GROMACS .gro file of C-alpha atoms in nm:
model
  446
    1MET     CA    1   5.500   9.545  -1.379
    2LEU     CA    2   5.546   9.163  -1.387
    3ARG     CA    3   5.496   9.167  -1.763
    4THR     CA    4   5.755   9.442  -1.809
    5THR     CA    5   6.004   9.249  -1.591
    6ALA     CA    6   5.944   8.937  -1.799
    7ALA     CA    7   6.004   9.143  -2.111
    8VAL     CA    8   6.331   9.281  -1.975
    9ILE     CA    9   6.453   8.930  -1.888
   10ALA     CA   10   6.352   8.790  -2.228
   11GLY     CA   11   6.507   9.087  -2.413
   12LYS     CA   12   6.833   9.067  -2.221
   13ALA     CA   13   6.853   8.693  -2.292
   14ALA     CA   14   6.797   8.758  -2.663
   15ARG     CA   15   7.059   9.033  -2.659
   16THR     CA   16   7.315   8.800  -2.499
   17ALA     CA   17   7.235   8.527  -2.752
   18ALA     CA   18   7.262   8.767  -3.042
   19ARG     CA   19   7.594   8.901  -2.925
   20LEU     CA   20   7.731   8.548  -2.884
   21ARG     CA   21   7.629   8.485  -3.247
   22GLY     CA   22   7.808   8.797  -3.365
   23GLY     CA   23   7.574   9.096  -3.298
   24GLY     CA   24   7.503   9.299  -3.604
   25THR     CA   25   7.141   9.351  -3.702
   26GLY     CA   26   7.037   9.070  -3.472
   27GLY     CA   27   7.201   9.240  -3.176
   28SER     CA   28   7.051   9.580  -3.257
   29ALA     CA   29   6.693   9.477  -3.341
   30LEU     CA   30   6.599   9.122  -3.229
   31PRO     CA   31   6.617   9.178  -2.852
   32GLY     CA   32   6.381   9.476  -2.880
   33LEU     CA   33   6.138   9.275  -3.095
   34VAL     CA   34   6.139   8.999  -2.833
   35ALA     CA   35   6.070   9.244  -2.543
   36GLU     CA   36   5.800   9.422  -2.737
   37ARG     CA   37   5.624   9.094  -2.810
   38VAL     CA   38   5.624   9.003  -2.440
   39ASP     CA   39   5.506   9.351  -2.329
   40PRO     CA   40   5.342   9.569  -2.599
   41GLY     CA   41   5.339   9.858  -2.346
   42PHE     CA   42   5.717   9.834  -2.291
   43LEU     CA   43   5.815  10.169  -2.435
   44ALA     CA   44   5.571  10.376  -2.238
   45HIS     CA   45   5.669  10.207  -1.913
   46ALA     CA   46   6.042  10.233  -1.978
   47LEU     CA   47   6.037  10.605  -2.061
   48ARG     CA   48   5.786  10.712  -1.794
   49ASP     CA   49   6.049  10.876  -1.569
   50VAL     CA   50   6.246  11.051  -1.845
   51PRO     CA   51   6.152  11.425  -1.843
   52GLN     CA   52   6.240  11.505  -2.207
   53VAL     CA   53   6.201  11.268  -2.502
   54VAL     CA   54   6.350  11.399  -2.829
   55VAL     CA   55   6.283  11.230  -3.163
   56VAL     CA   56   6.522  11.295  -3.461
   57SER     CA   57   6.369  11.203  -3.794
   58GLY     CA   58   6.391  11.281  -4.167
   59THR     CA   59   6.534  11.110  -4.474
   60ASN     CA   60   6.907  11.190  -4.449
   61GLY     CA   61   7.142  11.255  -4.158
   62LYS     CA   62   6.950  11.100  -3.867
   63THR     CA   63   7.231  10.890  -3.723
   64THR     CA   64   7.499  11.164  -3.750
   65THR     CA   65   7.270  11.438  -3.614
   66THR     CA   66   7.154  11.223  -3.324
   67LYS     CA   67   7.512  11.143  -3.226
   68MET     CA   68   7.606  11.509  -3.242
   69LEU     CA   69   7.303  11.611  -3.033
   70VAL     CA   70   7.385  11.352  -2.768
   71ALA     CA   71   7.747  11.474  -2.759
   72LEU     CA   72   7.635  11.836  -2.715
   73LEU     CA   73   7.398  11.749  -2.429
   74ARG     CA   74   7.649  11.531  -2.252
   75ALA     CA   75   7.907  11.805  -2.277
   76HIS     CA   76   7.668  12.014  -2.067
   77GLY     CA   77   7.652  11.745  -1.799
   78LYS     CA   78   7.326  11.582  -1.901
   79GLN     CA   79   7.257  11.212  -1.859
   80VAL     CA   80   7.134  11.107  -2.204
   81PHE     CA   81   6.995  10.782  -2.332
   82THR     CA   82   7.014  10.714  -2.709
   83ASN     CA   83   6.998  10.436  -2.969
   84PRO     CA   84   7.352  10.455  -3.116
   85THR     CA   85   7.345  10.156  -3.357
   86GLY     CA   86   7.142  10.322  -3.632
   87SER     CA   87   6.861  10.062  -3.579
   88ASN     CA   88   6.582  10.322  -3.592
   89PHE     CA   89   6.265  10.118  -3.557
   90THR     CA   90   6.102  10.096  -3.210
   91ARG     CA   91   6.256   9.752  -3.170
   92GLY     CA   92   6.602   9.920  -3.217
   93VAL     CA   93   6.519  10.173  -2.941
   94ILE     CA   94   6.416   9.894  -2.705
   95SER     CA   95   6.724   9.690  -2.790
   96ALA     CA   96   6.944   9.983  -2.693
   97MET     CA   97   6.748  10.028  -2.365
   98LEU     CA   98   6.794   9.667  -2.261
   99ALA     CA   99   7.164   9.732  -2.191
  100GLU     CA  100   7.078   9.991  -1.931
  101LEU     CA  101   6.741   9.885  -1.785
  102PRO     CA  102   6.703   9.736  -1.440
  103LEU     CA  103   6.454   9.451  -1.406
  104ARG     CA  104   6.173   9.684  -1.304
  105GLY     CA  105   6.208   9.839  -1.653
  106ARG     CA  106   6.224  10.213  -1.577
  107LEU     CA  107   6.499  10.408  -1.759
  108GLN     CA  108   6.690  10.670  -1.558
  109ALA     CA  109   6.808  10.968  -1.766
  110ASP     CA  110   6.765  11.344  -1.802
  111LEU     CA  111   6.678  11.309  -2.169
  112ALA     CA  112   6.619  11.039  -2.430
  113VAL     CA  113   6.742  11.139  -2.775
  114LEU     CA  114   6.612  10.884  -3.030
  115GLU     CA  115   6.676  10.842  -3.395
  116LEU     CA  116   6.359  10.708  -3.556
  117ASP     CA  117   6.266  10.608  -3.909
  118GLU     CA  118   5.995  10.836  -4.051
  119ALA     CA  119   5.723  10.566  -4.036
  120HIS     CA  120   5.830  10.406  -3.707
  121ALA     CA  121   5.842  10.747  -3.543
  122LEU     CA  122   5.463  10.745  -3.551
  123HIS     CA  123   5.452  10.401  -3.403
  124PHE     CA  124   5.671  10.531  -3.125
  125ALA     CA  125   5.461  10.846  -3.076
  126LYS     CA  126   5.146  10.633  -3.024
  127ALA     CA  127   5.322  10.484  -2.719
  128VAL     CA  128   5.517  10.793  -2.600
  129ALA     CA  129   5.438  11.147  -2.713
  130PRO     CA  130   5.772  11.319  -2.776
  131THR     CA  131   5.834  11.642  -2.587
  132HIS     CA  132   6.059  11.761  -2.875
  133ALA     CA  133   6.119  11.665  -3.241
  134LEU     CA  134   6.403  11.757  -3.477
  135LEU     CA  135   6.293  11.713  -3.840
  136LEU     CA  136   6.582  11.720  -4.091
  137ASN     CA  137   6.466  11.685  -4.448
  138VAL     CA  138   6.247  11.490  -4.692
  139ALA     CA  139   6.381  11.313  -4.999
  140ARG     CA  140   6.285  11.025  -5.221
  141ASP     CA  141   6.395  10.716  -5.036
  142GLN     CA  142   6.285  10.352  -5.025
  143LEU     CA  143   6.001  10.409  -5.271
  144ASP     CA  144   5.852  10.063  -5.211
  145ARG     CA  145   5.802  10.154  -4.839
  146PHE     CA  146   5.726  10.524  -4.845
  147ALA     CA  147   5.572  10.557  -5.191
  148GLU     CA  148   5.589  10.919  -5.312
  149ILE     CA  149   5.758  11.202  -5.137
  150ASP     CA  150   5.439  11.375  -5.012
  151HIS     CA  151   5.361  11.064  -4.807
  152THR     CA  152   5.694  11.095  -4.629
  153ALA     CA  153   5.626  11.465  -4.563
  154ARG     CA  154   5.286  11.375  -4.415
  155LEU     CA  155   5.451  11.128  -4.180
  156LEU     CA  156   5.678  11.399  -4.043
  157SER     CA  157   5.391  11.642  -4.019
  158THR     CA  158   5.187  11.394  -3.818
  159LEU     CA  159   5.488  11.334  -3.585
  160ALA     CA  160   5.526  11.709  -3.532
  161GLY     CA  161   5.156  11.733  -3.451
  162GLN     CA  162   5.201  11.474  -3.171
  163THR     CA  163   5.495  11.660  -3.014
  164THR     CA  164   5.410  11.846  -2.702
  165THR     CA  165   5.670  12.113  -2.634
  166GLY     CA  166   5.910  12.212  -2.910
  167VAL     CA  167   5.993  12.139  -3.273
  168VAL     CA  168   6.312  12.223  -3.468
  169LEU     CA  169   6.261  12.248  -3.845
  170ASN     CA  170   6.474  12.287  -4.153
  171VAL     CA  171   6.385  12.632  -4.286
  172ASP     CA  172   6.532  12.558  -4.630
  173ASP     CA  173   6.339  12.239  -4.696
  174PRO     CA  174   5.997  12.318  -4.834
  175TYR     CA  175   5.859  11.981  -4.728
  176VAL     CA  176   5.972  12.044  -4.371
  177ASN     CA  177   5.925  12.417  -4.316
  178ARG     CA  178   5.552  12.419  -4.394
  179ILE     CA  179   5.500  12.166  -4.111
  180ALA     CA  180   5.513  12.472  -3.881
  181ALA     CA  181   5.158  12.561  -3.989
  182ASP     CA  182   5.019  12.232  -3.848
  183LEU     CA  183   5.162  12.230  -3.495
  184ALA     CA  184   4.951  12.214  -3.186
  185PRO     CA  185   4.891  12.546  -3.006
  186GLY     CA  186   5.172  12.643  -2.771
  187VAL     CA  187   5.442  12.426  -2.935
  188GLU     CA  188   5.759  12.629  -2.975
  189VAL     CA  189   5.937  12.638  -3.317
  190ARG     CA  190   6.303  12.685  -3.384
  191TRP     CA  191   6.465  12.686  -3.729
  192PHE     CA  192   6.798  12.577  -3.867
  193GLY     CA  193   6.941  12.633  -4.216
  194LEU     CA  194   7.202  12.784  -4.438
  195ASP     CA  195   7.345  13.129  -4.405
  196GLU     CA  196   7.255  13.352  -4.701
  197SER     CA  197   7.619  13.345  -4.817
  198ILE     CA  198   7.579  12.976  -4.929
  199ALA     CA  199   7.213  12.965  -5.018
  200ASP     CA  200   7.305  12.896  -5.383
  201ARG     CA  201   7.420  12.544  -5.281
  202LEU     CA  202   7.074  12.433  -5.169
  203GLY     CA  203   7.008  12.270  -5.507
  204GLU     CA  204   7.277  12.012  -5.455
  205LEU     CA  205   7.159  11.916  -5.108
  206GLN     CA  206   6.789  11.841  -5.122
  207GLU     CA  207   6.473  11.784  -5.318
  208GLN     CA  208   6.302  12.095  -5.448
  209ASP     CA  209   5.922  12.133  -5.445
  210VAL     CA  210   5.833  12.364  -5.734
  211ARG     CA  211   5.455  12.339  -5.709
  212GLU     CA  212   5.307  12.683  -5.661
  213GLN     CA  213   5.030  12.552  -5.433
  214ALA     CA  214   5.298  12.419  -5.196
  215GLU     CA  215   5.450  12.760  -5.133
  216TYR     CA  216   5.502  12.856  -4.766
  217THR     CA  217   5.708  13.142  -4.628
  218PRO     CA  218   5.851  13.079  -4.283
  219PRO     CA  219   5.837  13.370  -4.038
  220ALA     CA  220   6.151  13.586  -3.983
  221ALA     CA  221   6.430  13.417  -3.793
  222GLY     CA  222   6.466  13.472  -3.421
  223THR     CA  223   6.779  13.484  -3.206
  224GLY     CA  224   6.737  13.115  -3.114
  225ASP     CA  225   6.744  12.999  -3.479
  226GLY     CA  226   7.075  12.850  -3.606
  227PHE     CA  227   7.236  12.918  -3.940
  228LEU     CA  228   7.541  12.753  -4.097
  229ARG     CA  229   7.832  12.962  -4.224
  230PRO     CA  230   8.105  12.728  -4.357
  231VAL     CA  231   8.468  12.833  -4.342
  232ASP     CA  232   8.600  12.543  -4.555
  233GLU     CA  233   8.492  12.181  -4.618
  234GLN     CA  234   8.534  12.085  -4.250
  235GLN     CA  235   8.529  12.411  -4.055
  236LEU     CA  236   8.214  12.601  -3.973
  237GLU     CA  237   8.053  12.871  -3.768
  238ILE     CA  238   7.691  12.862  -3.640
  239LEU     CA  239   7.516  13.196  -3.610
  240PHE     CA  240   7.212  13.240  -3.391
  241GLY     CA  241   6.989  13.484  -3.570
  242ARG     CA  242   7.055  13.579  -3.931
  243GLN     CA  243   7.336  13.813  -3.835
  244GLY     CA  244   7.452  13.637  -3.524
  245GLU     CA  245   7.255  13.872  -3.297
  246GLY     CA  246   7.181  13.574  -3.067
  247GLY     CA  247   7.549  13.469  -3.040
  248SER     CA  248   7.751  13.208  -3.227
  249VAL     CA  249   7.938  12.877  -3.196
  250GLY     CA  250   8.281  12.836  -3.362
  251PRO     CA  251   8.466  12.852  -3.588
  252VAL     CA  252   8.507  12.481  -3.512
  253THR     CA  253   8.651  12.196  -3.727
  254LEU     CA  254   8.451  11.875  -3.747
  255ARG     CA  255   8.599  11.527  -3.781
  256GLN     CA  256   8.361  11.459  -4.069
  257ARG     CA  257   8.389  11.629  -4.407
  258GLY     CA  258   8.129  11.802  -4.617
  259LEU     CA  259   7.832  12.034  -4.617
  260ALA     CA  260   7.587  11.767  -4.510
  261ALA     CA  261   7.784  11.704  -4.186
  262MET     CA  262   7.789  12.080  -4.121
  263ILE     CA  263   7.413  12.109  -4.169
  264ASN     CA  264   7.367  11.817  -3.929
  265ALA     CA  265   7.593  12.001  -3.676
  266THR     CA  266   7.381  12.314  -3.715
  267ALA     CA  267   7.059  12.120  -3.661
  268ALA     CA  268   7.198  11.945  -3.352
  269THR     CA  269   7.335  12.265  -3.203
  270THR     CA  270   7.007  12.455  -3.256
  271THR     CA  271   6.819  12.174  -3.087
  272ALA     CA  272   7.065  12.157  -2.797
  273ARG     CA  273   7.024  12.525  -2.734
  274MET     CA  274   6.646  12.489  -2.736
  275LEU     CA  275   6.662  12.201  -2.488
  276LEU     CA  276   6.921  12.358  -2.260
  277GLY     CA  277   6.787  12.716  -2.261
  278GLY     CA  278   7.002  12.947  -2.049
  279SER     CA  279   7.240  12.664  -1.960
  280PHE     CA  280   7.368  12.642  -2.316
  281ARG     CA  281   7.743  12.720  -2.339
  282PRO     CA  282   7.914  12.790  -2.672
  283ASP     CA  283   8.254  12.668  -2.539
  284ALA     CA  284   8.104  12.328  -2.441
  285ALA     CA  285   7.923  12.308  -2.780
  286GLU     CA  286   8.251  12.377  -2.967
  287HIS     CA  287   8.440  12.111  -2.773
  288SER     CA  288   8.175  11.846  -2.840
  289LEU     CA  289   8.151  11.925  -3.212
  290ARG     CA  290   8.527  11.923  -3.241
  291THR     CA  291   8.567  11.582  -3.081
  292VAL     CA  292   8.256  11.382  -3.187
  293GLN     CA  293   8.352  11.093  -3.418
  294PRO     CA  294   8.163  11.017  -3.737
  295PRO     CA  295   7.913  10.734  -3.682
  296PHE     CA  296   8.004  10.393  -3.821
  297GLY     CA  297   7.971  10.377  -4.195
  298ARG     CA  298   7.888  10.746  -4.235
  299GLY     CA  299   8.222  10.888  -4.348
  300GLU     CA  300   8.398  10.662  -4.100
  301VAL     CA  301   8.770  10.633  -4.173
  302ILE     CA  302   8.923  10.289  -4.112
  303ASP     CA  303   9.299  10.223  -4.102
  304ALA     CA  304   9.332   9.947  -4.359
  305ASP     CA  305   9.694   9.825  -4.356
  306GLY     CA  306   9.824  10.174  -4.310
  307GLN     CA  307   9.602  10.343  -4.566
  308PRO     CA  308   9.270  10.521  -4.500
  309LEU     CA  309   8.952  10.344  -4.610
  310GLU     CA  310   8.634  10.560  -4.598
  311LEU     CA  311   8.301  10.387  -4.558
  312VAL     CA  312   8.025  10.609  -4.697
  313LEU     CA  313   7.658  10.516  -4.664
  314VAL     CA  314   7.436  10.604  -4.968
  315LYS     CA  315   7.070  10.521  -4.991
  316ASN     CA  316   6.887  10.773  -5.211
  317PRO     CA  317   6.957  11.022  -5.496
  318ALA     CA  318   7.005  11.323  -5.266
  319GLY     CA  319   7.235  11.141  -5.027
  320PHE     CA  320   7.447  10.983  -5.303
  321THR     CA  321   7.476  11.318  -5.483
  322VAL     CA  322   7.599  11.491  -5.164
  323ALA     CA  323   7.842  11.206  -5.091
  324LEU     CA  324   7.995  11.234  -5.435
  325SER     CA  325   8.033  11.612  -5.407
  326THR     CA  326   8.188  11.570  -5.058
  327TYR     CA  327   8.435  11.286  -5.129
  328GLY     CA  328   8.471  11.294  -5.509
  329SER     CA  329   8.735  11.567  -5.500
  330THR     CA  330   8.986  11.343  -5.317
  331PRO     CA  331   9.129  11.070  -5.549
  332SER     CA  332   9.109  10.714  -5.419
  333ALA     CA  333   9.033  10.361  -5.529
  334THR     CA  334   8.655  10.330  -5.535
  335MET     CA  335   8.420  10.039  -5.475
  336ILE     CA  336   8.040  10.064  -5.481
  337ALA     CA  337   7.821   9.804  -5.310
  338ILE     CA  338   7.446   9.807  -5.358
  339ASN     CA  339   7.196   9.565  -5.201
  340ASP     CA  340   6.819   9.563  -5.239
  341ASP     CA  341   6.704   9.408  -4.913
  342TYR     CA  342   6.395   9.542  -4.729
  343ALA     CA  343   6.598   9.787  -4.523
  344ASP     CA  344   6.759   9.928  -4.837
  345GLY     CA  345   6.440   9.947  -5.040
  346ARG     CA  346   6.378   9.685  -5.310
  347ASP     CA  347   6.355   9.942  -5.588
  348VAL     CA  348   6.702  10.065  -5.692
  349SER     CA  349   6.584  10.278  -5.991
  350TRP     CA  350   6.692  10.580  -5.791
  351LEU     CA  351   7.047  10.507  -5.904
  352TYR     CA  352   6.946  10.658  -6.240
  353ASP     CA  353   6.880  10.995  -6.072
  354VAL     CA  354   7.243  11.026  -5.953
  355ASP     CA  355   7.512  11.194  -6.165
  356PHE     CA  356   7.825  10.973  -6.148
  357SER     CA  357   8.034  11.171  -6.396
  358SER     CA  358   8.272  11.287  -6.116
  359LEU     CA  359   8.398  10.925  -6.102
  360ARG     CA  360   8.477  10.918  -6.476
  361ASP     CA  361   8.848  11.012  -6.467
  362LYS     CA  362   8.966  10.751  -6.215
  363GLY     CA  363   8.682  10.499  -6.271
  364VAL     CA  364   8.542  10.247  -6.024
  365ALA     CA  365   8.759   9.953  -5.925
  366LEU     CA  366   8.478   9.717  -5.832
  367THR     CA  367   8.097   9.703  -5.801
  368SER     CA  368   7.939   9.458  -5.565
  369GLY     CA  369   7.632   9.360  -5.367
  370VAL     CA  370   7.309   9.193  -5.483
  371ARG     CA  371   7.275   9.475  -5.742
  372GLY     CA  372   7.640   9.488  -5.834
  373TRP     CA  373   7.568   9.427  -6.202
  374ASP     CA  374   7.293   9.693  -6.200
  375MET     CA  375   7.540   9.939  -6.055
  376ALA     CA  376   7.800   9.855  -6.321
  377LEU     CA  377   7.539   9.907  -6.593
  378ARG     CA  378   7.434  10.242  -6.447
  379LEU     CA  379   7.796  10.358  -6.442
  380GLN     CA  380   7.831  10.263  -6.803
  381TYR     CA  381   7.560  10.511  -6.901
  382ASP     CA  382   7.775  10.789  -6.744
  383ASP     CA  383   8.086  10.660  -6.924
  384VAL     CA  384   8.245  10.566  -6.589
  385PRO     CA  385   8.485  10.265  -6.642
  386VAL     CA  386   8.435   9.968  -6.407
  387ALA     CA  387   8.726   9.734  -6.366
  388SER     CA  388   8.530   9.434  -6.234
  389THR     CA  389   8.210   9.320  -6.066
  390GLU     CA  390   8.175   9.061  -5.786
  391THR     CA  391   7.833   9.029  -5.623
  392ASP     CA  392   7.964   8.835  -5.320
  393LEU     CA  393   8.058   9.108  -5.069
  394GLU     CA  394   8.331   8.912  -4.887
  395ARG     CA  395   8.510   8.811  -5.204
  396ALA     CA  396   8.473   9.166  -5.340
  397LEU     CA  397   8.616   9.324  -5.027
  398THR     CA  398   8.910   9.080  -5.023
  399THR     CA  399   8.991   9.158  -5.385
  400PHE     CA  400   8.952   9.536  -5.338
  401LEU     CA  401   9.179   9.544  -5.036
  402ALA     CA  402   9.443   9.326  -5.197
  403ASP     CA  403   9.445   9.506  -5.534
  404HIS     CA  404   9.472   9.854  -5.374
  405ARG     CA  405   9.673   9.786  -5.062
  406ASP     CA  406   9.901  10.083  -5.100
  407GLU     CA  407   9.656  10.360  -5.178
  408PRO     CA  408   9.360  10.538  -5.010
  409LYS     CA  409   9.031  10.360  -5.062
  410ARG     CA  410   8.665  10.447  -5.045
  411ILE     CA  411   8.349  10.233  -5.046
  412PHE     CA  412   8.009  10.384  -5.126
  413THR     CA  413   7.757  10.139  -4.993
  414SER     CA  414   7.385  10.084  -4.938
  415TYR     CA  415   7.265  10.016  -4.582
  416THR     CA  416   7.262   9.633  -4.552
  417ALA     CA  417   7.578   9.606  -4.759
  418MET     CA  418   7.738   9.853  -4.523
  419LEU     CA  419   7.644   9.638  -4.223
  420SER     CA  420   7.800   9.330  -4.383
  421LEU     CA  421   8.115   9.514  -4.496
  422ARG     CA  422   8.154   9.681  -4.154
  423ARG     CA  423   8.142   9.335  -3.988
  424LEU     CA  424   8.400   9.198  -4.235
  425LEU     CA  425   8.625   9.499  -4.180
  426SER     CA  426   8.585   9.467  -3.807
  427GLN     CA  427   8.713   9.106  -3.824
  428ARG     CA  428   9.019   9.221  -4.015
  429TYR     CA  429   9.104   9.542  -3.829
  430ASP     CA  430   8.961   9.497  -3.476
  431LEU     CA  431   8.713   9.789  -3.502
  432PRO     CA  432   8.480   9.895  -3.220
  433GLU     CA  433   8.131   9.764  -3.234
  434MET     CA  434   7.876   9.959  -3.440
  435GLY     CA  435   7.740  10.237  -3.222
  436GLU     CA  436   8.055  10.263  -3.013
  437ASP     CA  437   8.363  10.484  -3.058
  438ALA     CA  438   8.714  10.346  -3.024
  439GLN     CA  439   8.760  10.533  -2.696
  440ASP     CA  440   8.420  10.412  -2.565
  441SER     CA  441   8.512  10.057  -2.652
  442LYS     CA  442   8.844  10.082  -2.466
  443GLU     CA  443   8.673  10.236  -2.164
  444ALA     CA  444   8.411   9.965  -2.160
  445GLY     CA  445   8.679   9.698  -2.163
  446ALA     CA  446   8.889   9.867  -1.898
   0.00000   0.00000   0.00000
C-alpha cells in the first residue's frame, strides 16, 4: 500500500512536469514508467476494484475502436476508464490512470477499456487477466519488433488464452478467427465482420493467409454477432445475425469516413452488446456512433485558416492502402511524412508494398520526415510527381500550409511524425490536447 502511494505521488509529479514541458509522448508515457518503476505491482493494485477489464488489440484500428467502444458504454450510463492518448504500452495505461487515481491507488469504474499494443498486451495480462478481449486484425507492421506475421498472430492468441470471460473476434481475418480454437473452456465468443453484400472488398482491407494448412472455418453466426452493411462511405447499418435476426443498429452516419472506420464501429458495437447484455439499447448505440469524434491524427479534420486539413495516420501496407482508398477520391494538396523511430518501426521497406498510383494525377506537394527522401523515391517508382522534399517537419509544415493556404489539405503520416505535426498544428490552431475532444477540452476548462 505504501509503495503504491509512493508510486502515485511520483507518477503524478512526473505527469505535472511533463505537462509543463509540453506534454506529448512524455506526458502520455513517462509518468507511467516512473510509477511502474516505483511499484512493479501497480497495475494489479490499481485495477483490483474494476469488475470488467476489456483489452482492445490488433494491428490496425485500436485507437478508433477503443474510443467508439468507450462512447457506446458511456451512452448506456457506465463509468468507463480508458487510455485515450494512443500510448498503448502498459506505461501509457498507467499514465492515463494517474489523472484519476486517489493516493491509495485504487481505480473506481464499472469497466476499464484499454487499447494495448500486441506485445504489451501480454505484459499487461501477466499483471491483470482481462475479463474480455476484442481482437481486430493481424497485418505486417513494425517488422523489426514483431518479425513475421505469424508471431503477431501468436501474441493475440496468447492474449485470448489469458482472457477469462469473453472474446470478440474478426470472423473475416484468418489470423484472428482461428484463435477461437485455442480459448479456455467456458470463454464466450462473439464475431464481427462484413455482410455478404460487400465480402468482395475484403482483399483491400487485410492480409490474406493462403496456406492450406492454416484453413479454419468459424462456426455459423449467432444472433449476438455483428455484421457491417454500408449504405455509403460514411453511413452504415450493423446487423446482429447474418440476416439481422438478432436486431440491428442504424442506419447511422459516422463522423469518420471509410470502410475501416465502419468495421471499427461494428467491432465496438458487437463488443458493447456482449458487455451490456440485455441492457444494450440500439438508440443509445446510434447516438454514440453518430456523435463520437475521430481520434487525433486518425482522419482528424483540422480547420487550417478556413480550409480543412486531414491528418491521416499510416503505419503499414494494409493501413496505408485503406487510407488511400478512403481519402484518395477527394482531391486535395497532399503531404507525406515518414519517420523511422522505434515506435514507427525502423524498417520502412513496407512502403514498397503500397500502391500509390491513385496519387498520380494530382501528385504529392511535399514529402518529409526522417525518411522523406525514401518516400520521394518510392513515389517515383509509381510515377507520382513530388514537388519538393524537406526532412525537417516544422519547415515542411510551414511550407505546405503557406503554399496551399486556399485549398483542402491532407497529410499522410507515420506515428512519431504525426505526434510532432499534431503538436505543431496545435500551437498554430489551438487544438485540444491529444486524447481529448474539443468539447471535452472546453468542459474541462469550464
